[in-house]
mmCIF file of C-alpha atoms in Angstrom:
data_model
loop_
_atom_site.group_PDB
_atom_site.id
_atom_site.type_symbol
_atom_site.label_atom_id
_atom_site.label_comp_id
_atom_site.label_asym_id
_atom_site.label_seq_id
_atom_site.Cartn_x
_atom_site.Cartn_y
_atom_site.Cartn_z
ATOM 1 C CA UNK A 295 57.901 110.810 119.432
ATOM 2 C CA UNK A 296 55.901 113.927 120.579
ATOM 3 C CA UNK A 297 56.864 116.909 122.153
ATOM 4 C CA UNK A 298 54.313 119.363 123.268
ATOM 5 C CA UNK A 299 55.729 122.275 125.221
ATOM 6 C CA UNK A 300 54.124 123.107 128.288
ATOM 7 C CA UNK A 301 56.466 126.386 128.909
ATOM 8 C CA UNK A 302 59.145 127.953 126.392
ATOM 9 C CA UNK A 303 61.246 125.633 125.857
ATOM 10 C CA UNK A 304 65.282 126.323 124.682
ATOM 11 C CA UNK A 305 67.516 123.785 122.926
ATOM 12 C CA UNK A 306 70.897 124.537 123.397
ATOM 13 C CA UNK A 307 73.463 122.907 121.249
ATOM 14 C CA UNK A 308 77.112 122.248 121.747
ATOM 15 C CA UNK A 309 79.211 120.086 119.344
ATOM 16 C CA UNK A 310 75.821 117.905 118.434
ATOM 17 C CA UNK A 311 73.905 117.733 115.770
ATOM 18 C CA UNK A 312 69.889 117.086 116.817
ATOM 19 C CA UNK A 313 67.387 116.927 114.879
ATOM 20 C CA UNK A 314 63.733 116.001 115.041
ATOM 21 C CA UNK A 315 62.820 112.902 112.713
ATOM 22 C CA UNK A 316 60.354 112.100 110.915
ATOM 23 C CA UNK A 317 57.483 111.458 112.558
ATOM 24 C CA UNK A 318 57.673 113.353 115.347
ATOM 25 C CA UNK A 319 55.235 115.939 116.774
ATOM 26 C CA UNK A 320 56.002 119.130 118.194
ATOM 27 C CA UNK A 321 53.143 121.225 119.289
ATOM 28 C CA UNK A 322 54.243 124.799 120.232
ATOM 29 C CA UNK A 323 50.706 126.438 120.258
ATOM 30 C CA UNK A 324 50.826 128.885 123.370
ATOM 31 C CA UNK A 325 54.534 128.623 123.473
ATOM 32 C CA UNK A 326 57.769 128.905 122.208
ATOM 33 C CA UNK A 327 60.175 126.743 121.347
ATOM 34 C CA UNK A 328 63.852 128.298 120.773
ATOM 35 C CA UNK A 329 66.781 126.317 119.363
ATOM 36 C CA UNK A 330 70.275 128.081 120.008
ATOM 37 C CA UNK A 331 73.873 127.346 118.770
ATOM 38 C CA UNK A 332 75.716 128.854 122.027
ATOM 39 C CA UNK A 333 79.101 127.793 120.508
ATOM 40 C CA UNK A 334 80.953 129.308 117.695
ATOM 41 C CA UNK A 335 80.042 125.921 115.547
ATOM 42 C CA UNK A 336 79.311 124.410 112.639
ATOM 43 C CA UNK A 337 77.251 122.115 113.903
ATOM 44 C CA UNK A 338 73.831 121.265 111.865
ATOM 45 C CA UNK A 339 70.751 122.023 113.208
ATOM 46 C CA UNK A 340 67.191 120.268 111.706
ATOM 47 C CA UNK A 341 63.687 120.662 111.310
ATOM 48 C CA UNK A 342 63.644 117.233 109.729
ATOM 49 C CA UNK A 343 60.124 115.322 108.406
ATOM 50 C CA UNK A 344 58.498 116.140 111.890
ATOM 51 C CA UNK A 345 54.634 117.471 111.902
ATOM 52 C CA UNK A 346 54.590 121.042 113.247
ATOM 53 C CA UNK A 347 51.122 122.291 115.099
ATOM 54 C CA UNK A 348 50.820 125.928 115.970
ATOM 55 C CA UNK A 349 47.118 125.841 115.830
ATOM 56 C CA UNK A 350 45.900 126.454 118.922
ATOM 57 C CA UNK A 351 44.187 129.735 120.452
ATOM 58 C CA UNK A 352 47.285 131.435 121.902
ATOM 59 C CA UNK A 353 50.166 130.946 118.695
ATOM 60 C CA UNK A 354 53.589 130.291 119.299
ATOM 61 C CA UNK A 355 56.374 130.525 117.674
ATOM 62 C CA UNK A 356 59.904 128.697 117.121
ATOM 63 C CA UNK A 357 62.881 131.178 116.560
ATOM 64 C CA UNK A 358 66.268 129.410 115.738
ATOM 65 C CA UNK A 359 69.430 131.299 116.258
ATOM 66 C CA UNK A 360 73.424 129.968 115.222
ATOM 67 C CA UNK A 361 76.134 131.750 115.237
ATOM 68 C CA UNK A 362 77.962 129.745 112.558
ATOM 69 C CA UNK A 363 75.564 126.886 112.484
ATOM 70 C CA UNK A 364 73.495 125.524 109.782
ATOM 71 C CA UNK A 365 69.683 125.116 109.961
ATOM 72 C CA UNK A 366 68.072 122.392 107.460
ATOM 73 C CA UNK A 367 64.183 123.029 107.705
ATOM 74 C CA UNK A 368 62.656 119.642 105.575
ATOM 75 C CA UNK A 369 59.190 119.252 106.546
ATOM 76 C CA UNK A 370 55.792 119.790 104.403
ATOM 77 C CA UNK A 371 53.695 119.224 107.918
ATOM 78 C CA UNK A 372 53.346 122.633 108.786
ATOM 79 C CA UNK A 373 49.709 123.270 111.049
ATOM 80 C CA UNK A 374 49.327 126.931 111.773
ATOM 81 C CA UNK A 375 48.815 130.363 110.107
ATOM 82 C CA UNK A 376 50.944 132.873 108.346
ATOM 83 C CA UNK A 377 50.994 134.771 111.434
ATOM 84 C CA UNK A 378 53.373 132.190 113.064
ATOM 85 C CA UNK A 379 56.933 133.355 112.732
ATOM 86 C CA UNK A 380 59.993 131.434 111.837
ATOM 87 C CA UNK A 381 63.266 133.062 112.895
ATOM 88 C CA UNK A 382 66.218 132.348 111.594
ATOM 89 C CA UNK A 383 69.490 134.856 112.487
ATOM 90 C CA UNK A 384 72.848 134.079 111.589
ATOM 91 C CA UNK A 385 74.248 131.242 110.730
ATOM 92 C CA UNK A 386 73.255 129.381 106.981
ATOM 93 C CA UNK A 387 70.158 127.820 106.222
ATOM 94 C CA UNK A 388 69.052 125.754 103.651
ATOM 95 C CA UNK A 389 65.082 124.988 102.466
ATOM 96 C CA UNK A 390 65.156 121.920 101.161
ATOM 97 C CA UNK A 391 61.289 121.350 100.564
ATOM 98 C CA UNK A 392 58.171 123.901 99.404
ATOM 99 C CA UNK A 393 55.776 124.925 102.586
ATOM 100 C CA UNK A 394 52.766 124.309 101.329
ATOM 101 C CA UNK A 395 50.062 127.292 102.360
ATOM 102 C CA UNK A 396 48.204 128.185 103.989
ATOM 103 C CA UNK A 397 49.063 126.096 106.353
ATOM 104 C CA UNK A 398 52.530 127.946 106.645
ATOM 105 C CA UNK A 399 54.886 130.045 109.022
ATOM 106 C CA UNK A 400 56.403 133.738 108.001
ATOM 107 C CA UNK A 401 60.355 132.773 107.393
ATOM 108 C CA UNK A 402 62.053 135.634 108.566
ATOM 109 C CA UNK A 403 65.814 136.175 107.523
ATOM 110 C CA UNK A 404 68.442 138.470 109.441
ATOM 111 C CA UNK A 405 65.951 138.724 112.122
ATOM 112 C CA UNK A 406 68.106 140.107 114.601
ATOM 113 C CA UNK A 407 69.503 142.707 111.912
ATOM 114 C CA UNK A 408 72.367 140.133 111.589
ATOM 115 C CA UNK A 409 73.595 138.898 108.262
ATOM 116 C CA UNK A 410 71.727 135.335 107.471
ATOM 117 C CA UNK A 411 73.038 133.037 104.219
ATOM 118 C CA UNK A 412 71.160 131.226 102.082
ATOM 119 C CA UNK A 413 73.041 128.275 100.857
ATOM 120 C CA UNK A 414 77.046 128.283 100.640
ATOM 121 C CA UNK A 415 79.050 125.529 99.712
ATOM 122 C CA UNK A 416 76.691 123.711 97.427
ATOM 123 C CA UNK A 417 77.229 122.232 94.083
ATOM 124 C CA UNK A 418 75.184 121.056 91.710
ATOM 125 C CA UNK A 419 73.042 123.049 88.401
ATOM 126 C CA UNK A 420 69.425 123.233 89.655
ATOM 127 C CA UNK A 421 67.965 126.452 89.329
ATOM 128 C CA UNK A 422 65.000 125.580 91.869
ATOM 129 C CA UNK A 423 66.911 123.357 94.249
ATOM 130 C CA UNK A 424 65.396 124.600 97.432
ATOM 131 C CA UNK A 425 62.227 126.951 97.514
ATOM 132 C CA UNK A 426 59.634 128.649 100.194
ATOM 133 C CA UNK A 427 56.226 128.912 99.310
ATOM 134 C CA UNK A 428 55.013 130.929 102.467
ATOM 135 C CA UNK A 429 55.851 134.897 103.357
ATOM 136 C CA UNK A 430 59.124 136.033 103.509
ATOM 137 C CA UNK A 431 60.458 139.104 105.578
ATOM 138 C CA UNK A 432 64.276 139.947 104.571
ATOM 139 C CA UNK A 433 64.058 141.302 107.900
ATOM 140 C CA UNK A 434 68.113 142.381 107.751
ATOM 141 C CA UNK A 435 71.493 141.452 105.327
ATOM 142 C CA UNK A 436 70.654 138.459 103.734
ATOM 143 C CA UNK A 437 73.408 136.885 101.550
ATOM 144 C CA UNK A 438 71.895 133.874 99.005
ATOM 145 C CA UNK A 439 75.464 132.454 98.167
ATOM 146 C CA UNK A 440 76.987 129.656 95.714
ATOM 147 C CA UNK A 441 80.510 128.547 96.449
ATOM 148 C CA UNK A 442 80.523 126.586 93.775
ATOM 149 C CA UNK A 443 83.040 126.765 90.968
ATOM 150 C CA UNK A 444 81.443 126.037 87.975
ATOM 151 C CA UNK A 445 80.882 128.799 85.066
ATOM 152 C CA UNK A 446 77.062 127.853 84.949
ATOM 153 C CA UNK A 447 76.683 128.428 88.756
ATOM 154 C CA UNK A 448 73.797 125.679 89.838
ATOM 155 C CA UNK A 449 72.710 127.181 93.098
ATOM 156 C CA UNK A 450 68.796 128.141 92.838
ATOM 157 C CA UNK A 451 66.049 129.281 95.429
ATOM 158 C CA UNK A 452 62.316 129.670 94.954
ATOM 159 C CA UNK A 453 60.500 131.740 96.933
ATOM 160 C CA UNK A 454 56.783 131.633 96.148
ATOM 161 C CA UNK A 455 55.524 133.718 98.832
ATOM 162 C CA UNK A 456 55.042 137.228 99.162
ATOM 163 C CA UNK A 457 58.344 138.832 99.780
ATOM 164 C CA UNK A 458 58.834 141.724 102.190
ATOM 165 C CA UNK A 459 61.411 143.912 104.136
ATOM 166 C CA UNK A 460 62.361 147.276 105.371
ATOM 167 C CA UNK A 461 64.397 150.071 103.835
ATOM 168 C CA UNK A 462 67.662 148.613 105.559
ATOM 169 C CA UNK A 463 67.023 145.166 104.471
ATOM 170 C CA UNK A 464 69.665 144.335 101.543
ATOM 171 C CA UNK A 465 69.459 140.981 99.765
ATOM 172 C CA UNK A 466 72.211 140.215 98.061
ATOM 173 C CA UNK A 467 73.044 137.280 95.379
ATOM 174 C CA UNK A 468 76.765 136.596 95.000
ATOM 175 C CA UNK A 469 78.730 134.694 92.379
ATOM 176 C CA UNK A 470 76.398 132.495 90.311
ATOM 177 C CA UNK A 471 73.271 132.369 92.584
ATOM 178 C CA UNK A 472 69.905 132.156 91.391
ATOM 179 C CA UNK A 473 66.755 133.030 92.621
ATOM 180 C CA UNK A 474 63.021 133.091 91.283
ATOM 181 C CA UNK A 475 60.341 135.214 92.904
ATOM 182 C CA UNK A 476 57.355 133.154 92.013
ATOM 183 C CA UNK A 477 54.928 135.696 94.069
ATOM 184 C CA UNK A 478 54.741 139.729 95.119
ATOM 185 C CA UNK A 479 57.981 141.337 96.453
ATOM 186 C CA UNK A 480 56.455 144.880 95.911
ATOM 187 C CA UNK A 481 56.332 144.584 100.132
ATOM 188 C CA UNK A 482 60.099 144.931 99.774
ATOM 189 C CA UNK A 483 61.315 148.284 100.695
ATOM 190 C CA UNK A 484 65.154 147.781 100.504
ATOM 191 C CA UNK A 485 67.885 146.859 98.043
ATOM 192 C CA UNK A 486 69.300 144.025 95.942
ATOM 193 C CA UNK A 487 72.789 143.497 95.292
ATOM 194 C CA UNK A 488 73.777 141.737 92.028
ATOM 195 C CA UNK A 489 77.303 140.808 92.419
ATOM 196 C CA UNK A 490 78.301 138.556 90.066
ATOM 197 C CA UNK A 491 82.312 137.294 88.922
ATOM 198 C CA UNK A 492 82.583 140.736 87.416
ATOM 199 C CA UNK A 493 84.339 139.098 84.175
ATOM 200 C CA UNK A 494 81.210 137.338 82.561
ATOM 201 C CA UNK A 495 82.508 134.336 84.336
ATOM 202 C CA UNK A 496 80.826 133.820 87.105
ATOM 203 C CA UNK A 497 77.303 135.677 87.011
ATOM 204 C CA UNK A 498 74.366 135.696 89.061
ATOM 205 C CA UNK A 499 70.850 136.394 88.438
ATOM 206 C CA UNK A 500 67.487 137.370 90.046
ATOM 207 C CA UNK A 501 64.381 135.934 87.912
ATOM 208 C CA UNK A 502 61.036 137.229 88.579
ATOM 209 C CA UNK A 503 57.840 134.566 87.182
ATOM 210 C CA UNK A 504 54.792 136.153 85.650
ATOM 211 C CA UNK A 505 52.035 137.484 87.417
ATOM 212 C CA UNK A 506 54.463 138.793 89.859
ATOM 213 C CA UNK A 507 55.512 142.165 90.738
ATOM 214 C CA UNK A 508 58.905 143.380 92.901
ATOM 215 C CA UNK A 509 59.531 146.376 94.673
ATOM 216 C CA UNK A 510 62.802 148.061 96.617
ATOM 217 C CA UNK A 511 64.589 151.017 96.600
ATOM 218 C CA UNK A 512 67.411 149.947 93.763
ATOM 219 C CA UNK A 513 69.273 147.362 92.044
ATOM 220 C CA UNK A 514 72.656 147.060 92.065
ATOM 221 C CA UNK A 515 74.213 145.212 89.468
ATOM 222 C CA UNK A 516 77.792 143.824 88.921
ATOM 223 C CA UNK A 517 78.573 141.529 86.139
ATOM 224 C CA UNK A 518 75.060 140.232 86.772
ATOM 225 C CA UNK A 519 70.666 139.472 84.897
ATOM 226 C CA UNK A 520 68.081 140.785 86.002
ATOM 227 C CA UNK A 521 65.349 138.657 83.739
ATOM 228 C CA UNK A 522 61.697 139.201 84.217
ATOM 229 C CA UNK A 523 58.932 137.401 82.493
ATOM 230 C CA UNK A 524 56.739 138.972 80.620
ATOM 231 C CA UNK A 525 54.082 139.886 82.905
ATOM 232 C CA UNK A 526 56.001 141.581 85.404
ATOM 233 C CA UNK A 527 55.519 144.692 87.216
ATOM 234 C CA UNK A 528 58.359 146.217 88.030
ATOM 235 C CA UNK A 529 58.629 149.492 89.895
ATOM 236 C CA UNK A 530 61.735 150.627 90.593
ATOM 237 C CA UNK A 531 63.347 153.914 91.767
ATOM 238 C CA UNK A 532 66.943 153.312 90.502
ATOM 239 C CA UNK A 533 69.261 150.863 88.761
ATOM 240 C CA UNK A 534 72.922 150.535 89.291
ATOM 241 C CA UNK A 535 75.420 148.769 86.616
ATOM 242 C CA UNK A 536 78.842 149.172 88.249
ATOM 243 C CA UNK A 537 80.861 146.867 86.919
ATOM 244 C CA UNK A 538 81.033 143.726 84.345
ATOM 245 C CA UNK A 539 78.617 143.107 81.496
ATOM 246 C CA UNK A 540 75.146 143.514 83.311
ATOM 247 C CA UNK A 541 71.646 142.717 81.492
ATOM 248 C CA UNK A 542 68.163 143.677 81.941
ATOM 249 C CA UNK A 543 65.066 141.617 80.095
ATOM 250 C CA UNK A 544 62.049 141.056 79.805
ATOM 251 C CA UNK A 545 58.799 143.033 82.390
ATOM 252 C CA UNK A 546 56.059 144.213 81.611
ATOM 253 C CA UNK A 547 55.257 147.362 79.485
ATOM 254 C CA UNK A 548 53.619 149.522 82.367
ATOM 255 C CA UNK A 549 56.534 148.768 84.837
ATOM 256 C CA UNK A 550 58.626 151.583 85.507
ATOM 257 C CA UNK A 551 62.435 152.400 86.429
ATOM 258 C CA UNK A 552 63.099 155.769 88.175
ATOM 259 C CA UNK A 553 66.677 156.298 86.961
ATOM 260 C CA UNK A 554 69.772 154.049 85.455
ATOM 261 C CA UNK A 555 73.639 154.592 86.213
ATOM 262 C CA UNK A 556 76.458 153.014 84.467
ATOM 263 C CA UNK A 557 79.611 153.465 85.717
ATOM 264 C CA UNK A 558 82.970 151.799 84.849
ATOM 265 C CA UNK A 559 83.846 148.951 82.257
ATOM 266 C CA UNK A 560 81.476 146.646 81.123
ATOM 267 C CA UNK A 561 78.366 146.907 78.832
ATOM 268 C CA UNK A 562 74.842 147.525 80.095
ATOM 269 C CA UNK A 563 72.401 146.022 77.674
ATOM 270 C CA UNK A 564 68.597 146.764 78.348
ATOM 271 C CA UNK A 565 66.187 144.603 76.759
ATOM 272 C CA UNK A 566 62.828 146.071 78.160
ATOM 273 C CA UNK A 567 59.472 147.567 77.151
ATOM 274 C CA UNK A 568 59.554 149.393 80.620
ATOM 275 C CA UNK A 569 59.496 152.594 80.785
ATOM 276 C CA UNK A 570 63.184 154.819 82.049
ATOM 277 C CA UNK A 571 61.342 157.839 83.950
#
């Protein structure tokens, strides 16, 4: 099936679940297409398999909005550049496929300054279950979340784009979350919250690959790792360690951190050739 959009186009869901399938073609050049949750739901919304062309000489765009929904994007057949914007405000969403660029879309989380979660609710230990490899804007509060009871946590992200955001943006990883920044995030002006089980139990952890380099304001740590490989850049106004047993490792010797605080019980342990300015 093909849809090409001759005006914007809304999709308004109520107690359903739609979802294009595989196969399909949606061409949204010129136009946008706009898929709203209206009710207070938990219904699923996808971006399933279907063949996405935003290639034509007027781009669109596609901007998704839930209130409690849940958006699954799991398509590789992206046609368009990184100037094409994918909104997604509220409501969860989970990547369950790599974008491959640069035939990719900007994903932009908490795009309405509203809080947006990655993930919730799922089990499993895979550090790299779902991953992005086009731009990122943590545009607002963006929660990456693991519900999951287990001690080894097993909820991962990948984002292999660039990674940017304002100095109100605040990206927080709670409980045993994971995520890897495979690319830059020194476009990211705002904060990251650390907040692992506070009691060494349930910790979380932001990884950063080689060759990459991360940016913000400051890092605040609770019972949680912040591991870089050894090639990373790090510059970094300020680090926080306010509660639990938090950990730094690993960066690269001319990355930088303006300032440290430790408050409360726990142990900070730094295992870094960067430099404390």
């Amino acid at each position: 099936t093909g849809f090409r959009l001759a005006g914007d186009a809304v999709y308004a869901t109520t107690n359903c679940t739609p979802r294009f399938g595989r196969g399909a073609a949606i061409d949204v050049a010129g136009h946008a297409l706009e898929m709203v949750m209206r009710e207070k739901s938990w219904d699923n919304t996808w971006l399933s398999g279907c063949r996405v062309d935003n290639t034509g000489t007027a781009p669109g765009r596609i901007d998704f909005h839930t209130t409690y929904g849940k958006l699954h994007v799991e398509t590789k057949a992206w046609r368009g550049g990184p100037s094409n914007v994918l909104d997604v405000s509220r409501g969860r969403i989970y990547l369950r496929t790599f974008v491959d660029g640069p035939d990719c879309w900007t994903l932009r989380l908490g795009a309405r300054g509203d809080e947006t979660v990655m993930g919730g609710g799922v089990t499993g230990a895979d550090p790299a279950k779902y991953g992005w490899s086009g731009p990122v804007e943590l545009a607002g509060r963006v929660l990456f979340a693991d519900d999951t009871r287990e001690p080894a946590g097993g909820w991962g992200c990948v984002l292999a784009g660039p990674v940017s955001g304002g100095a109100d943006a605040v990206a927080t990883l709670s409980r045993a979350f994971c995520l890897r920044l495979a690319g830059r995030a020194d476009g990211f002006r705002g904060k990251w919250l650390l907040r692992g089980g506070g009691d060494g139990t349930y910790r979380c952890r932001l990884d950063a690959a080689a060759g990459s380099s991360i940016g913000g304001r400051e890092v605040e740590l609770h019972g949680s790792d912040l591991r870089l490989d050894g090639g990373t850049v790090f510059a970094l106004p300020q680090l926080r360690c306010l509660s639990g047993d938090c950990r730094v490792e690993g960066g690269a010797a001319d990355g930088t951190i303006g300032s440290i605080y430790k408050t409360g019980p726990g142990v900070l342990t730094l295992d870094t050739p960067m430099a404390v300015t």
